Short mmCIF file of C-alpha atoms in Angstrom, two decimals:
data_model
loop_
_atom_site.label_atom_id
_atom_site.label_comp_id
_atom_site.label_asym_id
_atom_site.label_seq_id
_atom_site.Cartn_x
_atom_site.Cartn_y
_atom_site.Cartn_z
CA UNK J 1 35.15 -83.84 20.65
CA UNK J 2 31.92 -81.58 20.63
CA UNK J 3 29.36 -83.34 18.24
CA UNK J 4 27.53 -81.54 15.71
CA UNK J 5 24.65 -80.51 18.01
CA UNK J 6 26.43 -79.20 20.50
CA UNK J 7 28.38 -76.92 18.46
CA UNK J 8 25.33 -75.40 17.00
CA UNK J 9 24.23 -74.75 20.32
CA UNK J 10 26.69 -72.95 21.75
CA UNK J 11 27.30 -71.09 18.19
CA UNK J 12 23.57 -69.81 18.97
CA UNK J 13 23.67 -69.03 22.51
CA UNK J 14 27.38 -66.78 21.95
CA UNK J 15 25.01 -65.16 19.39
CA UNK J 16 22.45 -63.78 21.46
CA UNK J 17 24.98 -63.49 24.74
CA UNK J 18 24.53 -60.15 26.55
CA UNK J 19 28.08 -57.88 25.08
CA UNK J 20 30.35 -57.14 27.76
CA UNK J 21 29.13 -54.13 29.66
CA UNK J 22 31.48 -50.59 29.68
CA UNK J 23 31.52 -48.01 32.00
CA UNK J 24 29.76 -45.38 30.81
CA UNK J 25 32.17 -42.92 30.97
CA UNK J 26 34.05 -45.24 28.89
CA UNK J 27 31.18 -45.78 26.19
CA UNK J 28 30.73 -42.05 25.48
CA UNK J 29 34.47 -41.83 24.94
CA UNK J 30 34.49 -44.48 22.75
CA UNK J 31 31.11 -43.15 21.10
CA UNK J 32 32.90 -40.08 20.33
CA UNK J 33 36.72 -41.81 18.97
CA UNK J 34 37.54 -45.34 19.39
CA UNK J 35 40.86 -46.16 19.85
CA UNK J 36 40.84 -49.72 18.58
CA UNK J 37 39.10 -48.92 15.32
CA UNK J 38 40.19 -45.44 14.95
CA UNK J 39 36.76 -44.38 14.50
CA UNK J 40 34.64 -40.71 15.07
CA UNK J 41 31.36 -41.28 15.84
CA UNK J 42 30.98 -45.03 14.39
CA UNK J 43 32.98 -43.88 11.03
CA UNK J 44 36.56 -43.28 10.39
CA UNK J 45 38.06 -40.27 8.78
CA UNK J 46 38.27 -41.32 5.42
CA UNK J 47 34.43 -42.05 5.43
CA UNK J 48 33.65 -38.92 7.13
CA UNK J 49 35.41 -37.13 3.93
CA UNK J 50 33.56 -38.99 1.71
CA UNK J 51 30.26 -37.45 3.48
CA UNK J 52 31.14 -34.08 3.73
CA UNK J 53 32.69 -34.27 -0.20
CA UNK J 54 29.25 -35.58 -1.17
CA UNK J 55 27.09 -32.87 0.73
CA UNK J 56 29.26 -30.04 -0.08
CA UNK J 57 28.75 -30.91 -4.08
CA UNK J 58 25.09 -31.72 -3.46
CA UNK J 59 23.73 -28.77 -1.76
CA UNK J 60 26.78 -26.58 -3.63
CA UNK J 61 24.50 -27.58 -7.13
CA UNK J 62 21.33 -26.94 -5.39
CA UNK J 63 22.18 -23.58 -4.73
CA UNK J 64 23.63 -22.98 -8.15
CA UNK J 65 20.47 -24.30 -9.61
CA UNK J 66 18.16 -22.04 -7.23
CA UNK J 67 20.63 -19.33 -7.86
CA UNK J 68 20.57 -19.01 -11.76
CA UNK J 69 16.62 -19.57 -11.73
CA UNK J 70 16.33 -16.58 -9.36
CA UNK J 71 18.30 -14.73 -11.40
CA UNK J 72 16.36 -16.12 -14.71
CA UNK J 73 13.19 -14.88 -12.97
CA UNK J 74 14.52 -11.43 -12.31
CA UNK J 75 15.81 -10.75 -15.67
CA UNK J 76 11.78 -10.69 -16.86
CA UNK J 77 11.08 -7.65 -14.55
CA UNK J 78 11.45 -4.83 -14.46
CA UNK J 79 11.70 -2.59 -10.87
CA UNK J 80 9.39 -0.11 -12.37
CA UNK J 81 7.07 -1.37 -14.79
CA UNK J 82 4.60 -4.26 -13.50
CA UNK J 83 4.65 -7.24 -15.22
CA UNK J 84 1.36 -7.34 -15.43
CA UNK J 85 -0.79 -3.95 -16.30
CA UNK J 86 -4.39 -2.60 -16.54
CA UNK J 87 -6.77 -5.24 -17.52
CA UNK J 88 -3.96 -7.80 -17.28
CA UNK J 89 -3.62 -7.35 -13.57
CA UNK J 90 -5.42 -7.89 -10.12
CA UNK J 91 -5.91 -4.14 -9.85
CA UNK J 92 -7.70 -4.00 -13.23
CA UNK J 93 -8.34 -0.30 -14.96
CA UNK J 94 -11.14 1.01 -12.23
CA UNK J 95 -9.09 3.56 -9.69
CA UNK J 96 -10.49 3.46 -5.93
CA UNK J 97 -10.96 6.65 -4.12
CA UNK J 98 -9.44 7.67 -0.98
CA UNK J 99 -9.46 10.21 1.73
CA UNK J 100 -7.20 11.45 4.51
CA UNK J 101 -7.11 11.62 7.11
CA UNK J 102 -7.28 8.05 8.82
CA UNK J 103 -8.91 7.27 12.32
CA UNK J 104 -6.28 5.82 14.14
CA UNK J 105 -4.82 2.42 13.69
CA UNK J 106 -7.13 0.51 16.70
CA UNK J 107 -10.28 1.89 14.67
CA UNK J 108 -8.92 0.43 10.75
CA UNK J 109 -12.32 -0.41 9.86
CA UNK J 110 -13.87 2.82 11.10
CA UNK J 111 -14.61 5.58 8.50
CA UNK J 112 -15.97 8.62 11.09
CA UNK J 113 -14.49 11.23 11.50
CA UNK J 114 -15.05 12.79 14.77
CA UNK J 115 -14.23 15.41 17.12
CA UNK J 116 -15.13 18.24 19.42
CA UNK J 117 -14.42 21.73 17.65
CA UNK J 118 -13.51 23.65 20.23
CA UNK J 119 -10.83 21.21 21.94
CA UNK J 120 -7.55 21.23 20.64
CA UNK J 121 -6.80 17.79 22.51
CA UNK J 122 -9.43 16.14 20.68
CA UNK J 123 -8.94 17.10 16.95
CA UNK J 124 -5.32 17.29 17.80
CA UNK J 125 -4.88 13.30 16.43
CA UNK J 126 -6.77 14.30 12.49
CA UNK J 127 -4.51 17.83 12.27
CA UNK J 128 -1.25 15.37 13.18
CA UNK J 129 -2.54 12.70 10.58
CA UNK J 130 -2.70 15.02 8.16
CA UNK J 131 0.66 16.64 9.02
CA UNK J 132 1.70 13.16 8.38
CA UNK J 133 0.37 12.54 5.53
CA UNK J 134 1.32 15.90 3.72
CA UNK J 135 4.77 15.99 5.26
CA UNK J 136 6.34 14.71 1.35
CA UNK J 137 4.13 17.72 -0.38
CA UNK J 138 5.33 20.27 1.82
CA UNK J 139 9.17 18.77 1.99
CA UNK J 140 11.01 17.84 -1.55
CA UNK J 141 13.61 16.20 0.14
CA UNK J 142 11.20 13.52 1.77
CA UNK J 143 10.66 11.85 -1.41
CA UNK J 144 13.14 9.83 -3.43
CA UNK J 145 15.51 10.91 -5.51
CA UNK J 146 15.06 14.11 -3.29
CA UNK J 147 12.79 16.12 -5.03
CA UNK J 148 15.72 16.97 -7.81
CA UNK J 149 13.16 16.16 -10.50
CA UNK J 150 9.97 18.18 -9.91
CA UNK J 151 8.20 20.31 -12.51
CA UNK J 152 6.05 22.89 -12.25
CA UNK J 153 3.42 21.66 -14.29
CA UNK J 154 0.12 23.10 -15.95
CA UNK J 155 -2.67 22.19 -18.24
CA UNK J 156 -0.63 23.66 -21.05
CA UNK J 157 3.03 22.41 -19.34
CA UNK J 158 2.96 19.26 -19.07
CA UNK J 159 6.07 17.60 -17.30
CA UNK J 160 9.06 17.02 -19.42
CA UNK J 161 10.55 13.04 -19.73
CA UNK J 162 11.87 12.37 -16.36
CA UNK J 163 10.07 15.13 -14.63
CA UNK J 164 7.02 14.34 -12.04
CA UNK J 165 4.54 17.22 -11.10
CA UNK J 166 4.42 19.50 -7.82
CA UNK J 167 1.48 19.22 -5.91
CA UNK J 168 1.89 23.14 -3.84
CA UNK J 169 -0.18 22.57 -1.19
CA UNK J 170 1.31 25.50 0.49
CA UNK J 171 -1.41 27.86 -0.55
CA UNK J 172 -4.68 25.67 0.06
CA UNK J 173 -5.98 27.97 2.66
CA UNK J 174 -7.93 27.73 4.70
CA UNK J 175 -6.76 23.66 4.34
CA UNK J 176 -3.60 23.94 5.52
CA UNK J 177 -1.57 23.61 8.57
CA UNK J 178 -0.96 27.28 10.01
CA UNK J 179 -4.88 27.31 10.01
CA UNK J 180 -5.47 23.60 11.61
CA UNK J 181 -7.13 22.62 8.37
CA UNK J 182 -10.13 24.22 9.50
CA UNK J 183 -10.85 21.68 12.51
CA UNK J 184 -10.41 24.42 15.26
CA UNK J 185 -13.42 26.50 13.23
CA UNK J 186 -16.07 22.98 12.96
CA UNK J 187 -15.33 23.13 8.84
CA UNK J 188 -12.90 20.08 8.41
CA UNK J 189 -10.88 19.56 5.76
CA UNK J 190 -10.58 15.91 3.69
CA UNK J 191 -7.99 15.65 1.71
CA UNK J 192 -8.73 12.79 -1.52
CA UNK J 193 -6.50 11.11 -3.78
CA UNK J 194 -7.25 8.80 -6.63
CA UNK J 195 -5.30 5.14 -6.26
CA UNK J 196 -2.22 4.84 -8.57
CA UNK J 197 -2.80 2.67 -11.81
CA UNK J 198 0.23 1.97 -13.69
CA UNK J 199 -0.43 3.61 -17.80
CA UNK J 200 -3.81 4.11 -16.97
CA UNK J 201 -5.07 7.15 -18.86
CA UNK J 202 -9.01 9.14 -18.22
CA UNK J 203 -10.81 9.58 -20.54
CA UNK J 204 -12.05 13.47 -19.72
CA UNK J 205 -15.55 14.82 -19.47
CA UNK J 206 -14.66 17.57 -21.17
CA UNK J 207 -17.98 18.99 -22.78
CA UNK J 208 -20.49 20.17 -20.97
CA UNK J 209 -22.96 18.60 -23.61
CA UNK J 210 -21.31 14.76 -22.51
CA UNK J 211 -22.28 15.09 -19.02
CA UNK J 212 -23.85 11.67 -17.74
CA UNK J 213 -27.52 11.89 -16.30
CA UNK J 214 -26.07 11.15 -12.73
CA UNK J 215 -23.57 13.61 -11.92
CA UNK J 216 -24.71 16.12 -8.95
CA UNK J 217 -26.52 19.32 -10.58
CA UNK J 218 -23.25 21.37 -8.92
CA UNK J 219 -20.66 19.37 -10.89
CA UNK J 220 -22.40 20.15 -13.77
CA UNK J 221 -22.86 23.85 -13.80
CA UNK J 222 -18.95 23.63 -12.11
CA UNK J 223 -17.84 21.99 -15.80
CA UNK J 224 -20.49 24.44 -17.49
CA UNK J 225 -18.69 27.32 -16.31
CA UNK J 226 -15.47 26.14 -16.56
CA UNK J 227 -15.63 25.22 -19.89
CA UNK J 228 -16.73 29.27 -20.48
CA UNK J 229 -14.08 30.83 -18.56
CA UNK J 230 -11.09 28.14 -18.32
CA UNK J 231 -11.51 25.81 -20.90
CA UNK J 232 -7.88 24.81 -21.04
CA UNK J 233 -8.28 22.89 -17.83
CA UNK J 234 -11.19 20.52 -18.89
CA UNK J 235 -9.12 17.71 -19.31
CA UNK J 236 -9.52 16.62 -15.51
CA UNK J 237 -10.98 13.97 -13.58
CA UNK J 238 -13.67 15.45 -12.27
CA UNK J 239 -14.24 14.94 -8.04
CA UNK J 240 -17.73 15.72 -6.31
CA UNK J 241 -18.71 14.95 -1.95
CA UNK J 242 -22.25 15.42 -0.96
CA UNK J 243 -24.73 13.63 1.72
CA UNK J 244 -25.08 10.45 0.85
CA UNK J 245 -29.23 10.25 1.78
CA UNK J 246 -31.29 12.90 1.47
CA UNK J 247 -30.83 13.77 5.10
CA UNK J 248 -27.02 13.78 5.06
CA UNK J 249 -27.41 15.85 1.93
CA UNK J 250 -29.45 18.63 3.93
CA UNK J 251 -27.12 18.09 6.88
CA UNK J 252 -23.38 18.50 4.89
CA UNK J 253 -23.48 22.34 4.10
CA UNK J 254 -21.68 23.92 1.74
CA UNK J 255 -18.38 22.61 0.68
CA UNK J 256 -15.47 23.89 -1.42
CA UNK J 257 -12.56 22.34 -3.14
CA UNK J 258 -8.88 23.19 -3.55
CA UNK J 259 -7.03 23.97 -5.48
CA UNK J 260 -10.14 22.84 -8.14
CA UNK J 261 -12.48 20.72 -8.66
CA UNK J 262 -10.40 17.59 -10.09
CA UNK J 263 -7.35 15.86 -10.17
CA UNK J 264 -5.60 17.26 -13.35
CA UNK J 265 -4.75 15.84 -16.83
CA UNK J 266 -1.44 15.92 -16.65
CA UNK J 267 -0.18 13.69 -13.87
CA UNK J 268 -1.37 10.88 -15.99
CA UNK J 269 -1.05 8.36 -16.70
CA UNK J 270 1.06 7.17 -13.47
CA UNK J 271 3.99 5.40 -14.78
CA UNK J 272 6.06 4.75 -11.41
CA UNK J 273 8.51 7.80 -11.72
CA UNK J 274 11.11 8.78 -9.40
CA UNK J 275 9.35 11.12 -6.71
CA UNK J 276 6.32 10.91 -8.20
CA UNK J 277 3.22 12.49 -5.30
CA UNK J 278 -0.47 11.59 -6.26
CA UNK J 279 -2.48 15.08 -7.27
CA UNK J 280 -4.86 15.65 -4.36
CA UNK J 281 -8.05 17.52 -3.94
CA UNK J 282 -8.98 19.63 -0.23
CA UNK J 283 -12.36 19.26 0.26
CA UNK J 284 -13.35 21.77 2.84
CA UNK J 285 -16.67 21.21 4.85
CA UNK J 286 -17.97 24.72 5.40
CA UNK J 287 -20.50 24.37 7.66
CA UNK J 288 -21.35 20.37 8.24
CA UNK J 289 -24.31 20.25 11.31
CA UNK J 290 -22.93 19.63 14.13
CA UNK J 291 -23.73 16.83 16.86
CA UNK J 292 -25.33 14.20 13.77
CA UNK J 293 -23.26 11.69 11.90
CA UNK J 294 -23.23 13.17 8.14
CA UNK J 295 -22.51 10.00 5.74
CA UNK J 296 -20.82 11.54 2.83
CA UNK J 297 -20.01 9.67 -0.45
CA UNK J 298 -17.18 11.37 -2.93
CA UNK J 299 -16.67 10.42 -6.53
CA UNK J 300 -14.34 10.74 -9.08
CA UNK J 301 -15.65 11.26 -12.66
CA UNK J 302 -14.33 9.79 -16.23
CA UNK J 303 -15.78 8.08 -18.36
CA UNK J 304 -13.55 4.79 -17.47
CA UNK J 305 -14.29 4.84 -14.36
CA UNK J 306 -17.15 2.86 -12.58
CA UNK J 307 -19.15 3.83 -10.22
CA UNK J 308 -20.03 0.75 -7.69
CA UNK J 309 -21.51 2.00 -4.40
CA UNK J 310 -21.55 -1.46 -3.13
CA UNK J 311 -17.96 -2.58 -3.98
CA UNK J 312 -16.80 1.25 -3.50
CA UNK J 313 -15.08 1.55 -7.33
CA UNK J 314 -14.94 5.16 -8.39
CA UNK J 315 -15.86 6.75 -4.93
CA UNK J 316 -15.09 6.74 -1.23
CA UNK J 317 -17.19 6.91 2.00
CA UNK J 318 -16.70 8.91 5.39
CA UNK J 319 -18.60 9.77 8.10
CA UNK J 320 -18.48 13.29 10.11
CA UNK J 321 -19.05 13.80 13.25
CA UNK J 322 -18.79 17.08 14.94
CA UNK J 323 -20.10 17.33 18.49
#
């Protein structure tokens, strides 16, 4: 009869004996369903249930609760009013400036416009960008709700409840596509639009006598005799290019603007309607010098808006570049 010692002895060394060894064709069967325990994987069927019971109702509330907070969130917007608006946003109240058209996407950061006038191949890529750009003025059915709800508004028409203004750029001439915007004949056109602001309203320089001490001698004398002849239309944000040294100002030449001088009144304030187009002013360069870069610095004047050279609030700059 094995004494106490010797018991405990060979107790610890069938503890730490080396398991039988199994083929190992054998051990992934039996990884996968073994027969003598009736088990899948290490677990039998009744504790895989159990799992996949518990998962199912676990993730199955965490998608419930992600669910109804989504929806939660949703129910405090609105898909055409920002939540946020004018001084309560990132935007703020001070509309940008920009101009059209683009150089192409390689050159982003570039502002120059350039080209050779008399090749078609090089100012081919600024009449197409354009083309692009224009394409919803020129074609109602481009823009949502397919142009069913545009009004021919004026200064003393303004667009009833539901109704967004046309912008006709049809009759813009010489800025318009029959005529190559003017590109084939070294006189560019630059199209500018101010930056959408939701419910932002301008406040108009509307009397000649209100004119701020910085606004080019041209604009003024434009609003002077405006106010004599058209006076109806001097609610309207004022727009003005010119040289942006002393030298650019000599180089630029005359310039025009179509269809005036301004975006009108009455496409404000923006207030994200269906089919809405930004008003846009055709600046045509008449006779820019050619073979110089011209730096050229438009504005738009109100008296809410700010004019930052350095940060570029209130104004846009472009180069031209006409060899």
């Amino acid at each position: 009869m094995p004494t106490v010692a010797e018991e405990s002895i060979d107790a610890f060394q069938n503890y730490y004996a080396r398991p039988p060894e199994r083929p190992k064709k054998k051990s992934f069967k039996q990884m996968v369903y073994d027969n003598e325990t009736q088990e899948y994987f290490g677990r039998t069927v009744e504790s895989w249930a159990k799992i996949g019971v518990f998962y199912t109702a676990f993730y199955g509330v965490l998608v419930a609760l992600v669910a109804i907070c989504i929806w939660a969130f949703f129910q405090t917007l609105d898909p055409r009013i920002p939540k946020w608006t004018l001084d309560g946003s990132l935007i703020g109240t001070n509309p940008g400036l920009g101009f059209r058209p683009l150089p192409e996407m390689e050159n982003v950061e570039s502002t120059l416009i350039w080209y050779k006038g008399t090749q078609h191949e090089n100012y081919r890529q600024w009449t197409d960008s354009l083309d692009e750009f224009l394409a919803v003025y020129k074609v109602p059915g481009l823009t949502p709700g397919r142009g069913q709800n545009i009004y021919n508004c004026d200064y003393n028409q303004p667009p009833p409840k539901g109704q967004v203004c046309d912008v006709d750029i049809k009759t813009w001439s010489p800025c318009t596509k029959e005529n190559n915007y003017s590109y084939h004949k070294s006189s560019p056109c630059v199209f500018l639009k101010l930056n959408k602001i939701y419910g932002w309203i301008p406040e108009f320089y509307n009397s000649s006598s209100e004119l701020p001490e910085n606004m080019p001698k041209s604009l003024k004398t434009y609003i002077t005799d405006m106010e004599k002849t058209q006076a109806h239309k001097m609610n309207t944000v004022w727009v003005s290019c010119e040289g942006e040294n002393p030298a650019d100002q000599e180089n630029v030449g005359p310039v025009d603007y179509l269809p005036i001088r301004g975006f009108p009144g009455y496409f404000y304030p923006y207030q994200n309607s269906e089919g809405y187009l930004s008003p846009l002013v055709a600046v045509h360069f008449q006779r820019p010098k050619r073979g110089i870069i011209i730096n050229i610095e438009c504005k738009a004047w109100a008296r809410n808006i700010i004019h930052d050279r350095k940060e570029r609030l209130g104004s846009v700059h472009f180069e031209l570049l006409i060899d």
